[in-house]
Structures are given as C-alpha cells and as structure tokens.
Amino acid sequence: MNLRVYFSLWISKLVLIILKLLGRKGSFFAGKVAVFLFPNYLAKVNKCEHIICVTGTNGKTTTTNLIADSLEKLGIHITSNRLGANIDSGIATALSNNLNWLGKIKNNYMVLEVDERFSRLILPKINPEYLIVTNLTRDTLRRNAHSDYIFSVIDTYTPKTTKLILNADDLCSSRLCQNNQRIFYGIDKQKNDVKTCKNIINDYKLCPLCNSKLEYNYVRYHHIGNAYCPNCDFKSYEADSRILTIGDKEIIVLYKNIKYKFSKINDAIFNIYNELALITLLFDMGFSYEQVNKTISEIKIVDTRYNLTKVGKTSVKKVMAKGQNSVACCQVLDYIMKEKGTKTIIFDLDDYFDRYHNQEFEGWIYDVDFEFIDDSVKQIIAIGARCYDFVVRLQLAGIKKDIIIAETTEAKALKKLNLDVDSIYILIDTTTIDIGAKVEAKVIEMLRRKYED
Amino acid sequence: MKIEYLFEEYSCLYGDQANVTYLEKNLPKGSIFHTSFNDKPKFLTNKIDLIYMGSLSEINQEKIIKKLLPFKKKIKELISNNTIFLFTGNSFEIFGKYIIKENREKIKGLGLIDFYSVRTIPTRYNSLYLGKFNDLNIVGYTSRFSFAYSDNNYLFQNTKGYGMNLKCKYEGIRYKNFFGTYLLGPILILNPYFTKYLLSLKGFNKPLLYEEDLIKAYDYRVYELETRNDMNH
C-alpha cells in the first residue's frame, strides 16, 4: 500500500475511535472519510484472501449474519459489516477494521453485505471470491428504480473471477453473469406452490428473451418458481443444491446426489431460502455435513429482523417488513396469513426520515397483496403520515373500514389496540428499528397489565 | 365507458396498475380491456374511451416503441378524435420525437407529439410534486432516469418539485386529451378531483368509490406539500 492509502487508513481508524468514544457506531462515516481522502481506497487497501459478499433485494442482512455467525462457530475469525453499512463507505470501514495500524491483515475472511445499487463501486475494487445474490425483485423506487436496472448493474460490474451463488428459483437474478462460475440453489415443488401467480406483482410473465408468455411449472410467489418459455430455450436453471422437503422442524437438502437433513432455522419461506444459500456456500467452501449441521442447529435469524415474545396466551411478533418494498411486505403478510389464530397487525412502515419531513412515495402499497388478508385478522393499525393512504388501500383490498385504525403517531394508535387476539404482529421498516422496539415494549407492557388483571 | 390497459406485463412498475384497478371498481363490469404485449391493441378494432399505460423499464420502452410503430397512424387518429390517453411515469416518452440514451444513441419515438427525452442513467431524479391543473392542486411523486424537453403542450404548472426537466416550470404533456406525466403510481387515487375531471370528459359524473377517504388523504397530502420545502429525495 502506498503512503496515501496508509494515511486514509489511519485517519479512518482514528475517526472510528473518536466516534466510538462518543457512543456512535461509525460504521459508515469512518469509511466515508477514507474514500474522501483517497477515492480509490477500496481498490488499493490491503484485502484478505477470502471475501464473501452478499447482495440482492431482500435477505442480504439476514444471510450475511447467518454466514458470519456460522463461520465464527466453525472457528474462523472474520470481519464483517453485519450491522448493515453496505454502501462503499461501509465497505471501506470494514476493510479498515480488518487491518491493524501497520496495514497488516487481521482476519483472512471477510463477510460483507453489499448494497446492490452500490455494487458497481464496490465489487470491481474488492474482487470477492464469492458473491451470493439472494434475489432481485422490486424495491424502493427512488434508489433502485426497477429490477432490470439493478440486474444490469450487478451483471456489468461483477468481476469475471467471482464465483456466484444464485437462486435458481428467481427468474431475474439467476440469469446474472453467465460467463462466471455459478452454483444454483433452489427449493423443489412444495405442496403450497401453485400453477399461476396470485400476487399483484409478477415481473416475469413474459420471456426475457423473446417476449412470449412464460409457462410456470409452479410459482411460489411473484416471479419465484420454475418456468419455461414454450417458444425458445429459456427456462429456469437446475439447482445444484436443492431442498426436497420442508418439514415442521427440518429440511432435506440434496447436494451432489446425497440427501442431508438440517434443522429449519425459521418457518418463513424467504428465510428458508436464506438458510439454503448458507448451506450451499458452506458445502462449496469444503465444510463437512457434520460441521454444517452442527452450525445450523446453533444459529438464529438476527433479532432486528424477527423477534417473538409470548405474554400469557398472546404472542407478540415484531417483523422487519420494510416500507416502500412491496415484495418484502408481501412475504411477511403471506407468512402472517399462514399462521394460526386471530391477529392484530400493526403497520409501522413509514420511512423514519420521510416521516420526519412528513412525506414519501406510497404507490408501493398498491403492489402489496393486502387482498390476502382474511378474517383471522381482527384489527389493522396503520401508523404514520401515510395512514390515510392505508385506509383507502385496505378498503380497496376488500377490508372493512371498521377494523382499520389510522393514526399519525404510535402513541395515539396504541390506545386503540385490540389485545384480545392470539397474536399481535408489529411490522417495521429498516429505518424504524428503534421505534419498532418501543412499540413492541409498549405492547408487551399492555399485555402484561391485561393478564395481571 | 371503455378503458384499455396496454401491456400491463411491462407497464406496472410502481403501483401504476392501481389506476386501472380503481377505475374498474368505479365502472360497470366489462369496461376494462387488459391487452397483453403479445396481442394487438383493442383500440385498433374497438371504440375505446381511455387508453392507459404506466411506468416502464428503459429496455421495455424500446420494445414498446417497436410494437406500436405499425399502429402510429391509428394512434394519431385517436388522439385527434379526443380519445383519452393517460400515460404515466416515463411511458409518455415513447410518443415524443426521440429518446437520447445514456450512451448518447438516439432512438426514434412514435413522433406523435413535439418533444424529446434524454436519459440520465445512472443518476436518478426523485421528487415529491405539487402542481396545478386549472384550479386543482395536483399531488404526486416522480422518480426517473430521464427528462423531457418541449416548447409547449404542458399539462401541469409546477408549484413545487421537478417538472419536465430541471429548468422547466411545467410538468407533463397535454395535447387534446393526451395526458402524459412523469408522476407515477396511483395518481388517479391520489388526485380524486383530477380523476373526476378526466372521467367527466367521457360523460362519467358519479361519485367515486371511497371518495370521502380519498379526499381526506388528498387534503392531508396537499397540506403537507404546501408546508414542506425539501421536495427532492
């Protein structure tokens, strides 16, 4: 490394120390300083031999944390940006953290979550060994535009030497980097899969090669499934690592013609995909079944994404649903609707920064399948500046107005909360994790008082 | 009243299909035609009152120009005869003279209205929007990789937020009953008074479904936008 890189490294480390002393995390700012001082910092700073990157629309943080936790349990020391600072400055901070003051590498493995839009600034410079792409679907329009655009960014900027681990069931991301080494994972047809997509969103109704109508062997949700074009050669890739069956507590995986049984980390189908991505990576890295199986049985989904608390007979489930991300929200709703019992759902999905300024684009709620909400849901609470839009949207989805509560603040909304249900779901955004935690705490307190009475 | 939703497989990126879903709930059964990209447009052989298309990815814009070019003469006739065309997001760009791509290549549009567009990939422009249509407040959001340039035929007058381009005081294109706007998503639900105006052009004057709730959300949004200064995201 030249002197300029060292200088940037030292300043960024110093900034990080100062921020930590001030009680701030600094996972973004320290790296921003490094990149400001030397724009080519990511390319020129010392990097370890094994860099594993995770990108995609949904599941990045979960999968990154699963991989980081697993490798640590397997005795490998890693550096990660698992708090989620995933743009170029966050990656710069992580790279700085993996070096001592003399520029010597601390850990030989890094696990990095990479924002898909910023992948063009990151991937060519850090040249990862592996790139796991969880999926590519619709996302926040103002940052990510649409999946065609993000596809073109990742496809163009992933180095040719990077090995990709791709979701065979995702008709978009599975087509990435066709000249790279690629491994596919997927889930075989399951009993809940259907022939025709029932979701509002399906961005792959037509063949991406010849525009003919695609035929689906089965659809899981949106464009996730197995399809082929009757008019040309386009079809879903075959998975190298496949889940054959999903049980109550276990999954059966077929890898290189051998069946393996693993604990199921989480019931939600999107988390089962994340678990399979992890298994595929660990097998490809050369870990044995015994090692992978033991690790899987010991790890869990990071609790900012999902947290369950039981108070008396009532479950309180806080789930990351992501505002302005219709697919993520759909997946969470689908998961909720499959759960037994009566429910109250609290939508606390306003983007915190937009809420502060009192506005945001709300067209995404018209891509969410609220039509799937059934009569097990006894109350819906919409919180935030967009609550009146929710009232319109929910009624258009066939939900009766008398079960809808719309309030601009959490305090007003929770006064009207229906506690007489089996489960209360609190859906939060990535920017309202702290607010969501407070709502969760308040709901738990209200339930405790109810049960004491 | 008959409505045709053109090429929904490609033109529903940002909740745009909600415009047609909402119209469908307001009109009698059988009023909406959903035309697949692989089919011929219904307007070629049926009397259609309103033709709708929503936001497109840039690749699909080019596919759709090629698809509609053979029907240019018919489309010109329909515009002249005051058929309503509502093209939201970047879909209206296909009606211009040309689109300049990010690599500076010029792709010909349908050439039916006098304007052109320029792409700005990778820079994306996002803005809340408050404007005026006659005396009506218009609210919405724009998010795109392009700007359009025209000397006339504007649709909305800007109060706040991006217009056709960074310097333009207007947003959208209006030519006879052709309405093209960069505002995207469910703009008919966000703007109930504009929706009522649009439908009244073809003789529909009934109250809208959930009109009271639409107006409550609209009024709240107008109030927020009027008091907000930072419109750009």
XYZ file of C-alpha atoms in Angstrom:
686
model
C 0.000 0.000 0.000
C 1.290 3.475 -0.732
C 1.503 6.339 1.715
C -1.800 7.838 0.658
C -3.607 4.588 1.439
C -1.893 4.364 4.834
C -2.872 7.939 5.595
C -6.519 7.252 4.702
C -6.439 4.076 6.773
C -5.042 5.840 9.861
C -7.476 8.741 9.644
C -10.453 6.403 9.221
C -9.314 4.323 12.208
C -8.895 7.474 14.251
C -12.369 8.663 13.261
C -13.800 5.316 14.289
C -12.138 5.512 17.712
C -13.443 9.038 18.252
C -16.959 8.065 17.197
C -16.944 5.041 19.499
C -15.816 7.228 22.390
C -18.783 9.466 21.591
C -21.057 6.412 21.723
C -21.679 6.252 17.960
C -21.236 3.200 15.790
C -19.341 4.943 12.987
C -19.752 2.074 10.566
C -20.465 4.484 7.741
C -18.647 7.718 8.500
C -15.163 6.313 9.108
C -15.179 4.707 5.675
C -16.597 7.845 4.099
C -13.580 9.745 5.362
C -11.216 7.129 3.884
C -12.911 7.273 0.481
C -12.971 11.070 0.592
C -9.229 11.199 1.283
C -8.484 8.599 -1.373
C -11.307 7.828 -3.850
C -9.608 4.596 -4.935
C -9.277 3.378 -1.334
C -11.356 0.240 -1.845
C -9.153 -0.900 -4.728
C -5.784 -0.111 -3.149
C -6.194 -1.004 0.517
C -4.900 -4.415 1.621
C -7.509 -7.095 1.435
C -7.606 -10.625 2.773
C -7.698 -13.691 0.577
C -11.305 -14.730 1.183
C -14.009 -12.155 0.694
C -17.609 -13.350 0.649
C -20.159 -10.781 -0.486
C -23.924 -10.959 -0.220
C -26.235 -8.788 -2.270
C -29.805 -8.832 -3.519
C -33.093 -7.057 -2.900
C -34.214 -8.910 0.237
C -32.383 -11.136 2.683
C -28.945 -9.529 2.493
C -28.566 -8.677 6.170
C -30.115 -11.951 7.309
C -27.888 -14.031 5.028
C -24.764 -12.026 5.838
C -25.373 -12.555 9.539
C -26.082 -16.259 9.058
C -22.800 -16.670 7.167
C -20.790 -14.562 9.634
C -22.237 -16.405 12.654
C -21.653 -19.783 11.002
C -18.042 -19.158 10.098
C -17.336 -17.924 13.624
C -18.921 -21.044 15.082
C -16.742 -23.081 12.718
C -13.687 -21.478 14.287
C -12.936 -18.969 11.534
C -12.144 -15.422 12.561
C -13.932 -12.994 10.311
C -14.505 -9.307 9.829
C -17.956 -8.287 8.731
C -20.174 -5.264 8.225
C -23.011 -7.176 9.812
C -24.605 -4.022 11.204
C -25.582 -3.344 7.609
C -23.418 -0.424 6.460
C -23.353 -1.776 2.951
C -22.501 1.060 0.590
C -18.958 1.912 -0.449
C -18.165 3.826 2.745
C -19.474 0.973 4.921
C -17.293 -1.478 2.994
C -14.327 0.886 3.412
C -14.879 0.903 7.188
C -14.987 -2.892 7.235
C -11.790 -3.120 5.184
C -10.088 -0.663 7.551
C -11.297 -2.688 10.532
C -9.637 -5.762 9.084
C -6.210 -4.108 9.121
C -4.036 -3.092 12.044
C -2.335 0.277 12.135
C 0.572 -1.120 10.127
C -1.765 -2.268 7.372
C -1.409 -5.934 8.284
C -4.439 -8.145 7.702
C -6.134 -9.281 10.928
C -8.554 -11.920 9.653
C -8.295 -13.948 6.491
C -12.049 -13.992 5.895
C -14.473 -11.157 5.374
C -18.239 -11.424 5.047
C -19.699 -8.294 3.526
C -23.224 -7.208 2.807
C -23.193 -5.139 -0.392
C -25.921 -2.777 -1.433
C -26.918 -3.914 -4.909
C -27.007 -0.409 -6.346
C -23.534 0.347 -4.999
C -22.153 -2.942 -6.266
C -20.725 -1.048 -9.267
C -18.490 0.963 -6.915
C -17.571 -1.990 -4.701
C -17.318 -5.327 -6.491
C -14.737 -4.439 -9.176
C -12.475 -2.966 -6.484
C -12.615 -5.713 -3.874
C -12.842 -8.685 -6.250
C -14.717 -11.073 -3.959
C -14.194 -14.802 -4.013
C -17.931 -15.423 -3.663
C -20.974 -13.332 -4.439
C -24.287 -14.604 -3.125
C -27.292 -12.951 -4.738
C -30.382 -13.709 -2.704
C -32.960 -12.406 -5.196
C -33.781 -9.396 -7.361
C -37.287 -8.012 -7.061
C -38.975 -4.651 -6.805
C -37.543 -2.349 -4.186
C -37.505 1.298 -3.148
C -38.008 3.030 -6.458
C -36.101 6.199 -5.697
C -32.861 4.314 -5.034
C -33.170 1.136 -7.035
C -35.529 2.120 -9.869
C -36.512 -1.367 -11.011
C -35.016 -4.878 -11.093
C -33.916 -4.581 -14.766
C -31.643 -1.711 -13.770
C -30.165 -3.458 -10.727
C -29.674 -6.603 -12.803
C -27.666 -4.618 -15.350
C -25.514 -3.048 -12.619
C -24.581 -6.343 -10.941
C -24.179 -8.111 -14.289
C -21.840 -5.431 -15.609
C -19.694 -4.860 -12.542
C -19.172 -8.317 -11.001
C -15.582 -9.418 -11.700
C -15.242 -12.416 -14.018
C -13.283 -14.352 -11.386
C -16.013 -14.158 -8.716
C -17.986 -17.335 -8.089
C -21.688 -16.638 -7.812
C -24.208 -18.477 -5.679
C -27.593 -17.809 -7.211
C -31.218 -18.595 -6.515
C -32.356 -20.894 -9.342
C -35.973 -20.117 -8.486
C -35.534 -16.399 -9.176
C -36.015 -15.837 -12.902
C -34.224 -12.494 -12.654
C -31.089 -12.949 -10.560
C -30.414 -16.496 -11.790
C -29.519 -15.012 -15.207
C -26.633 -12.939 -13.817
C -23.037 -13.216 -15.011
C -23.460 -16.101 -17.394
C -19.715 -16.317 -18.036
C -18.798 -16.644 -14.360
C -18.610 -19.827 -12.326
C -22.067 -20.203 -10.804
C -23.733 -22.517 -8.302
C -27.511 -22.608 -8.019
C -29.731 -23.329 -5.054
C -33.462 -23.843 -5.085
C -36.468 -25.434 -3.471
C -38.310 -28.252 -5.231
C -42.047 -28.013 -5.765
C -43.846 -27.935 -2.414
C -47.480 -28.550 -1.591
C -48.370 -24.848 -1.292
C -46.908 -23.920 -4.674
C -49.382 -23.005 -7.375
C -49.526 -23.029 -11.165
C -50.485 -19.393 -11.603
C -49.081 -16.443 -9.704
C -51.702 -14.972 -7.363
C -49.662 -11.934 -6.394
C -50.240 -8.468 -7.829
C -46.576 -8.327 -8.834
C -45.051 -10.732 -11.267
C -42.318 -9.108 -13.320
C -41.676 -12.282 -15.315
C -44.927 -13.051 -17.062
C -43.128 -12.822 -20.396
C -39.929 -14.452 -21.615
C -36.951 -12.092 -21.206
C -35.524 -13.384 -24.478
C -38.458 -13.500 -26.903
C -41.374 -11.839 -25.002
C -43.625 -14.916 -25.302
C -45.858 -15.773 -22.388
C -43.937 -17.926 -19.903
C -45.366 -21.215 -18.673
C -44.838 -21.898 -14.992
C -44.355 -25.439 -13.720
C -45.007 -23.898 -10.338
C -44.974 -20.481 -8.701
C -44.031 -19.853 -5.132
C -44.610 -16.111 -5.091
C -44.177 -13.236 -7.547
C -41.663 -14.474 -10.139
C -40.067 -17.017 -7.803
C -40.740 -20.502 -9.112
C -39.941 -22.721 -12.042
C -40.830 -21.659 -15.557
C -40.012 -22.196 -19.203
C -40.694 -20.481 -22.496
C -42.738 -22.553 -24.979
C -41.255 -20.560 -27.834
C -37.485 -20.544 -27.175
C -34.834 -22.178 -24.962
C -35.344 -20.003 -21.910
C -36.109 -21.908 -18.700
C -35.277 -21.934 -15.007
C -31.821 -23.196 -14.112
C -31.458 -26.525 -12.385
C -30.376 -26.216 -8.768
C -27.110 -27.824 -7.661
C -28.269 -27.644 -4.071
C -31.972 -28.359 -3.614
C -34.420 -28.569 -0.786
C -36.547 -31.630 -1.424
C -38.908 -31.325 1.504
C -39.667 -28.769 4.184
C -40.855 -30.290 7.449
C -42.062 -28.730 10.672
C -38.599 -28.567 12.148
C -36.287 -29.858 9.415
C -35.391 -29.513 5.765
C -34.000 -32.219 3.493
C -31.331 -30.966 1.099
C -29.997 -32.788 -1.937
C -26.407 -31.806 -2.712
C -24.245 -33.734 -5.185
C -26.785 -36.561 -5.169
C -26.669 -37.053 -1.420
C -29.549 -36.196 0.907
C -28.836 -34.242 4.070
C -31.110 -33.299 6.961
C -30.808 -29.888 8.605
C -32.748 -28.036 11.301
C -35.042 -25.378 9.912
C -33.869 -22.042 11.313
C -37.126 -20.219 10.602
C -40.521 -21.072 9.129
C -40.828 -18.217 6.667
C -40.080 -19.370 3.119
C -37.821 -16.392 2.449
C -35.673 -17.400 5.433
C -35.588 -20.997 4.251
C -34.045 -19.678 1.025
C -31.508 -17.726 3.086
C -30.650 -20.868 5.055
C -30.202 -22.824 1.820
C -27.884 -20.126 0.445
C -25.787 -20.530 3.593
C -25.696 -24.341 3.302
C -24.713 -24.112 -0.365
C -21.861 -21.748 0.423
C -20.533 -23.808 3.342
C -20.595 -27.017 1.314
C -18.812 -25.322 -1.562
C -16.191 -23.985 0.841
C -15.470 -27.602 1.783
C -17.092 -27.945 5.188
C -18.434 -31.368 6.069
C -22.065 -32.177 6.686
C -21.359 -32.678 10.392
C -19.785 -29.237 10.651
C -22.553 -27.500 8.719
C -25.320 -29.361 10.533
C -23.951 -28.509 13.983
C -23.562 -24.868 12.996
C -27.086 -24.573 11.590
C -28.555 -26.032 14.773
C -26.874 -23.295 16.813
C -27.599 -20.128 14.844
C -30.704 -17.990 14.519
C -32.103 -15.107 12.491
C -30.824 -11.736 13.732
C -33.458 -10.261 16.049
C -33.757 -6.874 14.345
C -35.437 -8.877 11.581
C -37.684 -11.090 13.685
C -38.465 -11.255 17.390
C -41.063 -13.294 19.251
C -42.249 -12.651 22.806
C -45.008 -14.588 24.500
C -47.120 -12.831 27.113
C -49.732 -15.113 28.625
C -51.618 -16.635 25.721
C -50.669 -13.874 23.290
C -47.642 -13.808 21.008
C -46.065 -10.514 20.061
C -44.093 -10.804 16.835
C -42.019 -7.946 15.580
C -41.072 -8.499 11.944
C -38.989 -6.480 9.508
C -41.309 -5.852 6.576
C -39.601 -2.846 5.004
C -41.629 0.127 3.925
C -41.527 1.014 0.231
C -40.519 -2.575 -0.558
C -43.691 -4.257 -1.698
C -42.202 -7.739 -2.167
C -40.722 -7.852 1.346
C -44.034 -6.695 2.772
C -45.920 -9.297 0.708
C -43.698 -12.048 2.022
C -44.274 -11.042 5.606
C -48.039 -10.819 5.080
C -48.034 -14.233 3.437
C -46.167 -15.633 6.447
C -48.636 -13.999 8.855
C -51.668 -15.319 6.988
C -50.300 -18.857 7.215
C -50.082 -18.617 10.998
C -52.956 -19.942 13.082
C -55.164 -17.912 15.357
C -56.647 -14.440 15.464
C -54.452 -11.463 14.775
C -53.900 -7.763 15.062
C -51.459 -6.319 12.545
C -49.692 -3.033 13.171
C -48.153 -1.415 10.089
C -45.442 0.924 11.319
C -43.734 1.218 7.968
C -43.240 4.896 7.319
C -39.669 5.630 6.407
C -38.339 7.406 9.509
C -36.577 10.158 7.571
C -39.555 10.768 5.307
C -41.825 10.765 8.318
C -39.670 13.416 9.897
C -40.381 15.531 6.851
C -43.883 14.140 6.566
C -43.900 12.732 3.073
C -42.916 9.756 0.973
C -43.994 7.852 -2.138
C -46.778 5.480 -1.180
C -47.538 3.835 -4.541
C -45.770 0.716 -3.264
C -48.723 -0.149 -1.022
C -50.704 -0.820 -4.191
C -48.229 -3.561 -5.053
C -48.745 -5.266 -1.672
C -51.184 -8.185 -1.585
C -53.477 -6.875 1.135
C -56.201 -8.815 -0.668
C -54.832 -11.928 1.045
C -55.776 -10.625 4.499
C -58.562 -12.861 5.761
C -60.977 -12.735 8.672
C -58.451 -14.124 11.145
C -57.275 -10.508 11.251
C -59.477 -8.683 13.740
C -57.775 -5.324 13.610
C -55.327 -3.451 11.381
C -53.498 -0.404 12.667
C -51.730 1.907 10.227
C -49.332 4.351 11.846
C -47.618 7.373 10.347
C -48.191 10.169 7.908
C -49.339 7.717 5.237
C -52.045 6.196 7.423
C -54.894 7.780 5.419
C -53.491 6.203 2.244
C -53.616 2.857 4.043
C -57.319 3.367 4.811
C -58.041 3.740 1.087
C -55.774 0.893 0.063
C -57.111 -1.563 2.620
C -60.717 -0.843 1.664
C -59.862 -1.356 -1.996
C -58.453 -4.724 -0.913
C -61.879 -5.639 0.471
C -61.165 -4.999 4.140
C -63.964 -3.463 6.191
C -63.318 0.045 7.421
C -64.475 -0.765 10.951
C -61.398 -2.906 11.647
C -58.977 -0.276 10.339
C -57.373 2.223 12.703
C -55.334 5.050 11.164
C -53.267 7.328 13.375
C -50.290 9.511 12.619
C -48.424 8.639 15.841
C -47.662 5.426 17.739
C -48.990 6.873 20.988
C -52.450 7.600 19.530
C -52.569 4.295 17.673
C -51.709 2.041 20.603
C -54.541 3.499 22.698
C -56.908 1.730 20.288
C -55.027 -1.579 20.102
C -57.116 -4.757 20.263
C -55.359 -7.066 22.718
C -57.965 -9.852 22.528
C -56.216 -11.805 19.804
C -53.816 -14.742 19.688
C -51.024 -12.805 18.003
C -50.061 -9.188 17.566
C -47.751 -8.506 14.646
C -45.669 -5.349 14.510
C -44.326 -4.708 11.018
C -41.415 -2.290 10.897
C -39.110 -0.627 8.407
C -35.299 -0.704 8.386
C -35.344 2.945 9.490
C -37.780 2.383 12.364
C -35.991 -0.397 14.219
C -35.756 1.704 17.394
C -39.341 2.935 17.097
C -40.460 -0.649 16.464
C -38.659 -1.780 19.601
C -40.514 0.871 21.626
C -43.860 -0.171 20.139
C -43.035 -3.781 20.908
C -42.129 -2.891 24.504
C -45.349 -0.906 24.912
C -47.497 -3.726 23.511
C -45.813 -6.224 25.842
C -46.417 -3.916 28.791
C -50.093 -3.545 27.832
C -50.469 -7.310 27.581
C -48.792 -7.886 30.942
C -51.221 -5.473 32.577
C -54.104 -7.212 30.874
C -53.025 -10.635 32.116
C -52.344 -9.335 35.626
C -55.886 -8.022 35.711
C -67.079 3.914 -20.953
C -64.348 1.544 -22.190
C -60.779 1.543 -20.936
C -57.769 -0.275 -22.355
C -54.722 -1.044 -20.208
C -51.841 -1.516 -22.620
C -49.108 -4.091 -21.975
C -49.611 -4.443 -18.234
C -46.835 -7.069 -18.057
C -44.360 -4.254 -18.658
C -46.194 -1.135 -17.583
C -46.963 -1.577 -13.911
C -43.706 -0.859 -12.120
C -44.734 1.393 -9.223
C -48.266 0.547 -8.240
C -49.401 2.017 -11.586
C -51.905 -0.780 -12.169
C -53.881 0.599 -9.237
C -55.098 3.392 -11.526
C -56.882 0.850 -13.696
C -57.987 -1.308 -10.753
C -59.595 1.758 -9.217
C -61.330 2.741 -12.458
C -62.541 -0.842 -12.798
C -64.216 -0.620 -9.387
C -65.957 2.584 -10.385
C -67.264 1.411 -13.741
C -69.677 -1.350 -14.773
C -68.315 -4.857 -15.317
C -66.646 -5.453 -18.664
C -65.447 -1.901 -19.073
C -61.718 -2.700 -18.925
C -59.614 -4.438 -21.558
C -56.227 -5.739 -20.430
C -54.085 -6.046 -23.561
C -51.048 -8.309 -23.395
C -47.838 -7.281 -25.123
C -48.289 -10.232 -27.456
C -51.750 -9.166 -28.582
C -52.893 -6.452 -30.949
C -54.253 -3.403 -29.158
C -58.032 -3.356 -28.810
C -58.166 0.263 -29.912
C -57.472 -0.912 -33.450
C -60.886 -2.500 -33.727
C -62.940 -1.262 -30.755
C -64.152 2.108 -29.595
C -62.020 2.831 -26.543
C -62.547 5.932 -24.430
C -59.367 5.841 -22.321
C -56.044 4.157 -23.059
C -53.662 3.746 -20.129
C -50.037 2.804 -19.779
C -47.850 3.020 -16.641
C -44.125 3.281 -15.947
C -41.674 1.199 -17.971
C -38.115 -0.002 -17.592
C -35.878 1.554 -20.217
C -35.411 -1.733 -22.107
C -39.160 -2.175 -22.316
C -39.694 1.394 -23.553
C -37.752 0.439 -26.656
C -39.701 -2.798 -27.128
C -42.990 -0.938 -26.888
C -41.997 1.745 -29.397
C -41.280 -1.039 -31.906
C -44.569 -2.716 -31.045
C -46.696 0.434 -31.523
C -44.915 1.885 -34.567
C -47.048 -0.069 -37.072
C -50.161 1.472 -35.460
C -48.893 5.039 -35.498
C -51.482 6.254 -37.990
C -54.360 4.854 -35.968
C -52.982 6.305 -32.739
C -52.665 9.723 -34.389
C -56.304 9.477 -35.496
C -57.426 8.545 -31.970
C -55.550 11.463 -30.421
C -57.137 13.817 -32.972
C -60.571 12.413 -32.141
C -60.100 13.155 -28.433
C -59.677 9.633 -27.117
C -58.184 9.994 -23.647
C -54.600 8.794 -23.421
C -53.229 8.632 -19.894
C -49.545 7.697 -19.895
C -47.819 7.927 -16.534
C -44.234 7.630 -15.347
C -41.838 7.527 -18.277
C -44.285 5.778 -20.616
C -45.347 9.018 -22.315
C -41.769 9.445 -23.602
C -42.493 6.909 -26.356
C -44.799 9.479 -28.025
C -42.011 12.009 -28.490
C -39.697 12.522 -31.463
C -36.795 10.620 -29.921
C -35.126 9.448 -26.711
C -31.412 10.033 -26.206
C -29.994 7.024 -24.371
C -27.259 7.037 -21.738
C -24.677 6.142 -24.405
C -25.911 9.132 -26.456
C -27.562 6.886 -29.036
C -30.817 8.372 -30.316
C -33.812 6.092 -30.551
C -36.788 7.243 -32.545
C -40.074 7.597 -30.696
C -43.516 7.467 -32.247
C -43.090 11.119 -33.199
C -46.730 11.956 -32.484
C -46.135 14.844 -30.097
C -43.484 17.526 -30.328
C -40.994 16.820 -27.562
C -37.951 14.656 -26.891
C -36.400 12.950 -23.861
C -32.882 12.475 -22.527
C -31.819 9.675 -20.182
C -29.611 10.370 -17.180
C -28.633 6.828 -16.077
C -27.128 6.229 -13.507
C -28.378 9.451 -11.901
C -31.923 9.098 -10.692
C -34.110 12.112 -10.039
C -36.706 11.853 -7.322
C -39.103 14.482 -6.171
C -42.368 14.992 -4.446
C -44.652 17.097 -6.578
C -47.244 19.770 -6.076
C -48.680 21.458 -9.130
C -51.775 22.989 -10.623
C -54.159 21.738 -13.264
C -56.527 24.603 -13.945
C -57.515 25.421 -10.329
C -56.890 21.964 -8.989
C -53.945 21.054 -6.826
C -52.126 18.051 -8.222
C -50.034 15.902 -5.881
C -47.662 13.113 -6.620
C -44.186 11.769 -6.883
C -41.695 11.454 -9.674
C -38.700 9.148 -9.844
C -36.901 8.643 -13.119
C -33.761 8.373 -15.162
C -34.792 11.000 -17.706
C -36.001 14.481 -18.518
C -38.201 15.708 -21.343
C -37.978 18.890 -23.365
C -40.840 20.651 -25.083
C -41.697 24.200 -26.087
C -45.422 23.870 -25.380
C -48.223 21.335 -24.736
C -47.692 21.305 -20.988
C -50.009 19.553 -18.557
C -49.402 20.827 -15.021
C -47.925 24.040 -13.743
C -45.321 23.428 -11.066
C -45.762 24.726 -7.565
C -43.034 22.562 -6.069
C -40.903 19.667 -7.263
C -39.367 18.652 -10.592
C -41.105 19.478 -13.816
C -40.271 18.071 -17.228
C -36.643 18.942 -16.612
C -34.623 20.815 -14.022
C -35.377 24.232 -15.510
C -38.940 23.734 -16.682
C -41.789 25.388 -14.773
C -44.240 22.801 -16.096
C -44.758 19.118 -15.835
C -46.171 16.663 -18.309
C -47.629 16.888 -21.768
C -51.206 17.771 -22.707
C -52.297 17.609 -26.296
C -56.052 17.412 -26.880
C -56.945 14.568 -24.498
C -53.459 13.131 -24.405
C -52.198 13.349 -20.806
C -48.592 12.345 -20.273
C -46.953 12.874 -16.902
C -43.812 11.796 -15.089
C -45.910 11.449 -11.948
C -46.121 7.781 -11.210
C -48.017 5.248 -9.185
C -51.723 5.534 -8.387
C -52.095 9.183 -9.428
C -55.846 8.783 -10.002
C -56.283 7.649 -6.398
C -54.051 10.404 -5.088
C -55.901 13.080 -7.088
C -59.648 12.393 -6.827
C -60.676 15.745 -8.300
C -58.456 15.239 -11.339
C -59.920 11.744 -11.743
C -63.423 13.160 -11.675
C -62.421 15.687 -14.331
C -60.877 13.001 -16.531
C -63.918 10.754 -16.316
C -66.278 13.659 -16.928
C -64.662 14.110 -20.363
C -66.429 10.894 -21.329
C -69.650 11.618 -19.510
C -68.999 9.815 -16.206
C -70.119 12.071 -13.357
C -70.941 9.723 -10.446
C -69.266 9.926 -7.026
C -66.054 7.958 -6.807
C -65.692 4.820 -4.709
C -64.457 5.721 -1.175
C -64.449 9.322 -2.322
C -64.539 10.716 1.223
C -61.413 8.751 2.243
C -59.623 9.634 -0.989
C -60.297 13.313 -0.371
C -59.144 13.065 3.265
C -55.817 11.557 2.171
C -55.547 14.104 -0.669
C -56.249 17.104 1.591
C -53.670 15.891 4.127
C -51.105 15.454 1.394
C -51.774 18.896 -0.121
C -51.379 20.435 3.343
C -48.071 18.591 3.870
C -46.714 19.530 0.459
C -47.731 23.146 0.811
C -45.851 23.422 4.090
C -42.796 21.414 3.018
C -39.744 22.944 1.374
C -37.445 19.986 0.741
C -39.194 18.173 -2.083
C -36.232 16.326 -3.542
C -35.173 12.909 -2.337
